[in-house]
């Protein structure tokens, strides 16, 4: 049996360019909890759910097209037992802001196995949703991601960063690049030329590693609970500079359009913050990020020159040593086509259940100026 070295496993994760699946390697007690256990722990606290449709929509179900609802966990469980055409999602909630006084939950979250003993519940987010609950396909520009499936099943669809999934910054949300492609109720023709797909269904006890900037679409196959933590990377300094450039442009657009257009351009969670950003504030942020990048790049060069790099097994050797760290195979074209067709076939009525917002001119303009290739070019010219 291979002796586990958390430091090697940490190195493997922080340098891997491929998603990795770990099956039944964490011994969290909460993997054994049922919905009644969660109900007992969460009590009568009202949770903020986002509600969408288990129906066909032409566009992805952006947050602006969903509704908000408050419900206790018990009420949520009752909802999941109905034949509703809606889904509910208590998504992306930091445990330092929710359930922070529930010791039984906090003590059951530990990332030491992967070499991160310093990370605790306060660093994690929790996701609680009914069947069909999902987030549109997107890229997270900061860090990489460890996701622990706690209850129920969740399907992950993943693509490498270089795959063209029609990136868009509308709706704008700092550090999220969305895809225009609708994976929940797909129009098959929109996916022509798309490949390199990985598909995995997470069961309770599974942990998925999502590399930096990998596209991912995530959908609950039944009532599901998951907990994740983001792992910072050296690349984050440069990513923050790029995000500051995007923010500069979007803020100028927002300051010169009407309220209806603002609602189209911005994700609801960004409306309050970006509305207060002045040009000078954006410029100041860019300069601050530039200075941080210069310092971090200088440190990296000095480190490389002095050869102050921890000597470890190379990635391929580590992968062989820790064979339980499973790479996720790429789908064939036929397998990917079958997945899309199965997603589509769930919805026989192709009448759009959510009214699409048509602001084509401003959408095209924002997407042209904030395209990742354009932002990377501007960043390189800043020196």
Coordinates of C-alpha atoms in Angstrom, one line a residue:
X1 CA 0.0 0.0 0.0
X2 CA 1.4 3.4 -1.0
X3 CA 2.4 5.6 2.0
X4 CA 0.6 8.9 1.7
X5 CA 2.6 12.1 1.8
X6 CA 0.2 15.2 1.9
X7 CA 3.0 17.5 0.7
X8 CA 3.5 15.5 -2.5
X9 CA -0.3 15.3 -3.0
X10 CA -0.5 19.1 -2.5
X11 CA 2.3 19.6 -5.1
X12 CA 0.4 17.3 -7.5
X13 CA -2.8 19.3 -7.2
X14 CA -1.2 22.7 -7.5
X15 CA 0.7 21.7 -10.6
X16 CA -1.9 19.5 -12.3
X17 CA -3.3 20.7 -15.6
X18 CA -6.0 17.9 -15.6
X19 CA -9.0 17.4 -13.4
X20 CA -8.5 14.6 -10.9
X21 CA -11.1 12.4 -9.1
X22 CA -10.5 11.0 -5.6
X23 CA -12.9 8.3 -4.4
X24 CA -13.6 7.7 -0.7
X25 CA -10.3 9.2 0.5
X26 CA -11.7 11.7 3.1
X27 CA -13.1 10.4 6.3
X28 CA -15.6 13.2 7.0
X29 CA -18.4 12.1 9.3
X30 CA -20.9 14.2 7.4
X31 CA -20.7 11.8 4.4
X32 CA -22.9 9.6 6.5
X33 CA -25.5 12.2 7.3
X34 CA -29.0 11.9 5.8
X35 CA -31.4 14.8 5.1
X36 CA -33.0 14.4 8.6
X37 CA -29.5 14.9 10.1
X38 CA -29.1 18.1 8.1
X39 CA -32.6 19.3 9.0
X40 CA -31.7 18.8 12.7
X41 CA -28.5 20.7 12.4
X42 CA -29.7 23.6 10.3
X43 CA -33.0 24.0 12.3
X44 CA -35.4 26.8 11.4
X45 CA -32.9 29.2 9.9
X46 CA -34.2 30.7 6.7
X47 CA -32.0 30.1 3.7
X48 CA -31.8 32.3 0.6
X49 CA -32.5 30.1 -2.5
X50 CA -32.3 30.9 -6.1
X51 CA -35.1 29.3 -8.2
X52 CA -35.0 28.4 -11.9
X53 CA -37.0 26.3 -14.3
X54 CA -36.8 22.6 -15.2
X55 CA -37.9 23.7 -18.6
X56 CA -36.4 24.5 -22.0
X57 CA -34.7 27.9 -22.3
X58 CA -32.9 29.2 -25.3
X59 CA -30.2 31.0 -23.3
X60 CA -28.5 29.6 -20.2
X61 CA -30.5 30.4 -17.1
X62 CA -28.6 33.4 -16.0
X63 CA -29.0 34.5 -12.4
X64 CA -31.0 37.6 -13.5
X65 CA -33.6 35.3 -15.0
X66 CA -34.1 33.3 -11.8
X67 CA -36.2 34.3 -8.7
X68 CA -35.3 34.4 -5.0
X69 CA -37.1 32.5 -2.3
X70 CA -36.6 32.0 1.5
X71 CA -37.1 28.6 3.0
X72 CA -35.9 26.5 5.9
X73 CA -34.1 23.3 5.1
X74 CA -37.2 21.4 6.1
X75 CA -39.3 23.4 3.7
X76 CA -36.7 22.8 1.0
X77 CA -36.8 19.1 1.5
X78 CA -40.6 19.1 1.3
X79 CA -40.2 21.0 -2.0
X80 CA -37.9 18.4 -3.4
X81 CA -40.6 15.7 -2.9
X82 CA -43.1 17.6 -5.2
X83 CA -43.4 17.4 -9.0
X84 CA -42.4 21.0 -9.5
X85 CA -41.1 22.5 -12.7
X86 CA -38.7 24.6 -10.7
X87 CA -35.4 23.9 -9.0
X88 CA -34.0 25.6 -5.9
X89 CA -30.4 26.3 -5.2
X90 CA -28.7 27.6 -2.0
X91 CA -25.5 28.2 -3.9
X92 CA -22.0 29.7 -3.3
X93 CA -22.6 30.5 0.4
X94 CA -19.5 30.9 2.6
X95 CA -19.7 28.8 5.8
X96 CA -18.0 31.8 7.6
X97 CA -21.3 33.7 6.9
X98 CA -23.7 30.8 7.2
X99 CA -23.9 28.1 9.9
X100 CA -20.8 29.4 11.6
X101 CA -22.1 28.4 15.0
X102 CA -22.7 24.8 14.1
X103 CA -19.7 23.1 15.6
X104 CA -20.8 19.6 14.5
X105 CA -20.5 20.8 10.9
X106 CA -17.3 22.8 11.3
X107 CA -15.4 19.9 13.0
X108 CA -16.2 17.5 10.2
X109 CA -14.5 19.6 7.5
X110 CA -10.7 19.1 7.1
X111 CA -8.5 19.2 4.0
X112 CA -5.3 17.8 5.6
X113 CA -5.3 14.7 3.4
X114 CA -4.5 16.9 0.4
X115 CA -1.8 18.9 2.2
X116 CA -3.9 21.8 3.3
X117 CA -4.3 21.5 7.1
X118 CA -4.6 25.3 7.4
X119 CA -7.9 25.3 5.5
X120 CA -11.1 24.9 7.6
X121 CA -14.8 25.4 7.3
X122 CA -14.4 29.2 7.2
X123 CA -12.6 28.9 3.9
X124 CA -15.3 26.8 2.3
X125 CA -18.6 27.4 0.4
X126 CA -21.6 25.1 0.6
X127 CA -24.1 24.3 -2.2
X128 CA -27.5 22.8 -1.5
X129 CA -29.9 22.2 -4.3
X130 CA -32.7 20.2 -5.7
X131 CA -32.7 18.1 -8.9
X132 CA -31.9 20.3 -11.9
X133 CA -30.3 23.0 -9.9
X134 CA -27.2 24.2 -11.8
X135 CA -24.9 27.1 -12.6
X136 CA -24.3 28.1 -16.3
X137 CA -21.0 26.9 -17.7
X138 CA -18.1 29.2 -16.7
X139 CA -14.4 29.7 -15.9
X140 CA -13.1 30.8 -12.5
X141 CA -10.2 33.1 -13.2
X142 CA -8.7 32.8 -9.7
X143 CA -7.1 29.7 -8.2
X144 CA -8.1 26.1 -8.5
X145 CA -10.8 24.1 -6.8
X146 CA -11.4 21.1 -4.6
X147 CA -15.0 19.9 -4.4
X148 CA -16.3 17.4 -1.9
X149 CA -19.6 15.7 -2.7
X150 CA -21.4 15.3 0.6
X151 CA -24.9 14.1 -0.3
X152 CA -26.7 13.1 -3.5
X153 CA -25.2 13.1 -7.0
X154 CA -23.8 16.0 -9.0
X155 CA -22.8 15.9 -12.7
X156 CA -19.7 17.8 -13.8
X157 CA -18.9 18.7 -17.4
X158 CA -15.4 20.0 -17.9
X159 CA -13.3 21.4 -20.7
X160 CA -9.7 22.7 -20.9
X161 CA -9.3 26.5 -20.9
X162 CA -8.3 26.6 -24.6
X163 CA -11.6 25.1 -25.7
X164 CA -13.7 27.7 -27.4
X165 CA -17.0 27.7 -25.5
X166 CA -18.0 31.2 -26.7
X167 CA -16.9 33.2 -23.7
X168 CA -18.9 36.2 -22.6
X169 CA -18.6 38.8 -19.8
X170 CA -22.3 39.4 -19.9
X171 CA -23.6 38.9 -17.3
X172 CA -20.5 40.6 -15.7
X173 CA -19.3 39.0 -12.4
X174 CA -15.8 39.6 -11.2
X175 CA -13.6 36.5 -11.7
X176 CA -16.2 34.6 -13.7
X177 CA -16.1 34.2 -17.5
X178 CA -19.4 32.6 -18.6
X179 CA -20.1 30.5 -21.8
X180 CA -22.9 31.4 -24.1
X181 CA -23.6 27.7 -24.6
X182 CA -26.6 26.3 -22.8
X183 CA -25.8 22.9 -21.4
X184 CA -29.0 22.5 -19.4
X185 CA -31.3 22.5 -22.5
X186 CA -28.9 22.6 -25.4
X187 CA -29.5 23.6 -29.0
X188 CA -27.3 21.0 -30.6
X189 CA -26.2 23.1 -33.5
X190 CA -24.6 25.6 -31.1
X191 CA -22.0 23.0 -30.1
X192 CA -20.5 22.4 -33.5
X193 CA -16.7 22.0 -33.2
X194 CA -16.8 21.7 -29.4
X195 CA -14.7 18.8 -28.1
X196 CA -12.2 17.8 -25.3
X197 CA -15.1 17.2 -22.9
X198 CA -14.7 15.3 -19.6
X199 CA -17.8 14.1 -17.8
X200 CA -18.0 12.8 -14.2
X201 CA -20.8 12.1 -11.8
X202 CA -19.8 12.7 -8.2
X203 CA -21.2 10.5 -5.4
X204 CA -21.0 11.1 -1.7
X205 CA -17.4 10.8 -0.5
X206 CA -16.0 11.8 -3.9
X207 CA -13.6 14.8 -4.2
X208 CA -13.0 16.5 -7.6
X209 CA -10.0 18.7 -8.3
X210 CA -10.7 21.4 -10.9
X211 CA -7.6 23.0 -12.4
X212 CA -7.1 26.7 -13.0
X213 CA -9.3 28.2 -15.7
X214 CA -11.0 24.9 -16.7
X215 CA -14.5 25.4 -18.0
X216 CA -17.2 23.6 -16.0
X217 CA -20.9 23.1 -16.0
X218 CA -22.4 21.5 -12.9
X219 CA -25.9 20.1 -12.4
X220 CA -27.6 18.3 -9.6
X221 CA -29.0 14.9 -10.7
X222 CA -31.0 14.7 -7.5
X223 CA -31.1 16.6 -4.2
X224 CA -27.5 17.3 -3.5
X225 CA -25.1 19.0 -1.1
X226 CA -21.5 19.7 -1.8
X227 CA -18.7 21.7 -0.1
X228 CA -15.7 23.3 -1.9
X229 CA -12.6 25.3 -1.2
X230 CA -10.5 27.4 -3.6
X231 CA -6.8 27.0 -3.6
X232 CA -4.8 30.2 -4.4
X233 CA -2.1 30.0 -7.1
X234 CA 0.9 32.2 -8.1
X235 CA -1.0 33.1 -11.3
X236 CA -3.7 34.9 -9.3
X237 CA -1.7 38.1 -9.2
X238 CA -1.7 38.4 -13.0
X239 CA -5.4 37.3 -13.1
X240 CA -6.3 40.1 -10.7
X241 CA -4.7 42.6 -13.0
X242 CA -6.6 41.2 -16.0
X243 CA -9.9 41.4 -13.9
X244 CA -9.1 45.0 -13.0
X245 CA -8.8 45.8 -16.7
X246 CA -12.2 44.2 -17.4
X247 CA -13.7 46.1 -14.5
X248 CA -12.4 49.4 -15.8
X249 CA -14.2 48.9 -19.1
X250 CA -17.4 47.5 -17.6
X251 CA -17.7 50.3 -15.0
X252 CA -17.5 53.0 -17.7
X253 CA -20.2 51.3 -19.7
X254 CA -22.4 51.0 -16.6
X255 CA -22.0 54.6 -15.7
X256 CA -23.4 55.6 -19.1
X257 CA -26.4 53.4 -19.7
X258 CA -30.0 53.2 -18.4
X259 CA -31.2 51.0 -15.5
X260 CA -32.7 48.3 -17.8
X261 CA -29.4 47.9 -19.7
X262 CA -27.5 47.7 -16.4
X263 CA -29.6 44.8 -15.3
X264 CA -28.6 43.0 -18.6
X265 CA -24.9 43.7 -18.3
X266 CA -24.4 42.9 -14.6
X267 CA -25.0 39.8 -12.6
X268 CA -27.3 40.7 -9.7
X269 CA -24.5 40.1 -7.2
X270 CA -22.3 42.8 -8.9
X271 CA -24.8 45.6 -9.2
X272 CA -24.1 47.3 -5.9
X273 CA -20.3 47.1 -6.0
X274 CA -19.5 48.2 -9.6
X275 CA -22.0 51.0 -9.5
X276 CA -19.8 52.9 -7.1
X277 CA -16.5 52.5 -9.0
X278 CA -15.1 55.6 -10.5
X279 CA -12.5 55.8 -13.4
X280 CA -9.8 57.0 -10.9
X281 CA -10.6 54.1 -8.6
X282 CA -10.3 51.6 -11.4
X283 CA -7.0 53.2 -12.5
X284 CA -5.7 53.0 -9.0
X285 CA -6.6 49.3 -8.7
X286 CA -4.9 48.6 -12.0
X287 CA -1.7 50.3 -10.8
X288 CA -1.8 48.5 -7.5
X289 CA -2.2 45.1 -9.3
X290 CA 0.7 46.0 -11.7
X291 CA 3.0 46.7 -8.8
X292 CA 2.1 43.4 -7.1
X293 CA 2.7 41.5 -10.4
X294 CA 6.1 43.1 -10.8
X295 CA 7.1 42.1 -7.2
X296 CA 5.8 38.6 -7.5
X297 CA 7.5 38.1 -10.9
X298 CA 10.8 39.3 -9.5
X299 CA 10.5 36.9 -6.6
X300 CA 9.8 34.0 -9.0
X301 CA 12.9 34.9 -11.1
X302 CA 15.1 35.1 -8.0
X303 CA 13.7 31.8 -6.8
X304 CA 14.4 30.1 -10.1
X305 CA 17.9 31.7 -10.4
X306 CA 18.9 30.4 -7.0
X307 CA 17.3 27.1 -7.7
X308 CA 15.2 27.4 -4.5
X309 CA 12.6 25.0 -5.8
X310 CA 11.5 22.0 -3.7
X311 CA 12.9 18.9 -5.3
X312 CA 10.0 16.5 -5.7
X313 CA 9.0 13.7 -8.0
X314 CA 7.7 14.9 -11.3
X315 CA 4.0 15.0 -12.0
X316 CA 3.9 11.8 -14.0
X317 CA 5.8 9.9 -11.3
X318 CA 3.4 11.3 -8.7
X319 CA 0.4 10.2 -10.7
X320 CA 1.8 6.7 -10.9
X321 CA 2.6 6.7 -7.2
X322 CA -0.9 7.8 -6.2
X323 CA -2.9 5.7 -8.6
X324 CA -6.1 6.5 -6.6
X325 CA -5.8 10.0 -8.0
X326 CA -7.8 9.2 -11.2
X327 CA -7.7 11.3 -14.3
X328 CA -11.0 11.7 -16.0
X329 CA -11.0 10.3 -19.6
X330 CA -12.0 12.6 -22.5
X331 CA -15.4 11.8 -24.1
X332 CA -15.4 10.6 -27.8
X333 CA -17.3 12.8 -30.2
X334 CA -20.1 10.2 -30.2
X335 CA -20.2 10.1 -26.4
X336 CA -20.4 13.9 -26.2
X337 CA -23.1 14.1 -28.9
X338 CA -25.1 11.5 -26.9
X339 CA -24.8 13.6 -23.7
X340 CA -26.1 16.7 -25.5
X341 CA -28.9 14.8 -27.1
X342 CA -30.0 13.3 -23.7
X343 CA -29.9 16.8 -22.2
X344 CA -32.1 18.1 -25.0
X345 CA -34.5 15.2 -25.0
X346 CA -35.6 16.0 -21.5
X347 CA -37.6 19.0 -22.8
X348 CA -40.2 18.3 -25.5
X349 CA -41.6 21.8 -25.6
X350 CA -39.0 24.1 -27.1
X351 CA -40.9 27.3 -26.3
X352 CA -38.6 29.5 -24.3
X353 CA -39.6 29.4 -20.6
X354 CA -37.6 32.5 -19.8
X355 CA -37.8 35.7 -21.8
X356 CA -34.4 36.4 -23.4
X357 CA -32.9 39.9 -23.1
X358 CA -31.9 41.2 -26.5
X359 CA -29.3 44.0 -26.2
X360 CA -27.1 42.7 -29.0
X361 CA -25.1 45.9 -29.8
X362 CA -23.9 46.5 -26.3
X363 CA -23.4 42.8 -25.6
X364 CA -21.2 42.5 -28.7
X365 CA -19.2 45.6 -27.8
X366 CA -18.6 44.5 -24.2
X367 CA -17.6 41.0 -25.2
X368 CA -15.2 42.3 -27.9
X369 CA -13.4 44.6 -25.5
X370 CA -13.3 42.1 -22.6
X371 CA -12.6 39.0 -24.6
X372 CA -9.8 37.0 -22.8
X373 CA -7.5 37.3 -25.8
X374 CA -7.9 41.1 -25.9
X375 CA -7.4 41.5 -22.1
X376 CA -4.2 39.3 -22.3
X377 CA -2.9 41.6 -25.2
X378 CA -3.6 44.8 -23.2
X379 CA -1.9 43.2 -20.1
X380 CA 1.2 42.4 -22.2
X381 CA 1.4 45.9 -23.5
X382 CA 1.2 47.5 -20.0
X383 CA 4.7 46.1 -19.4

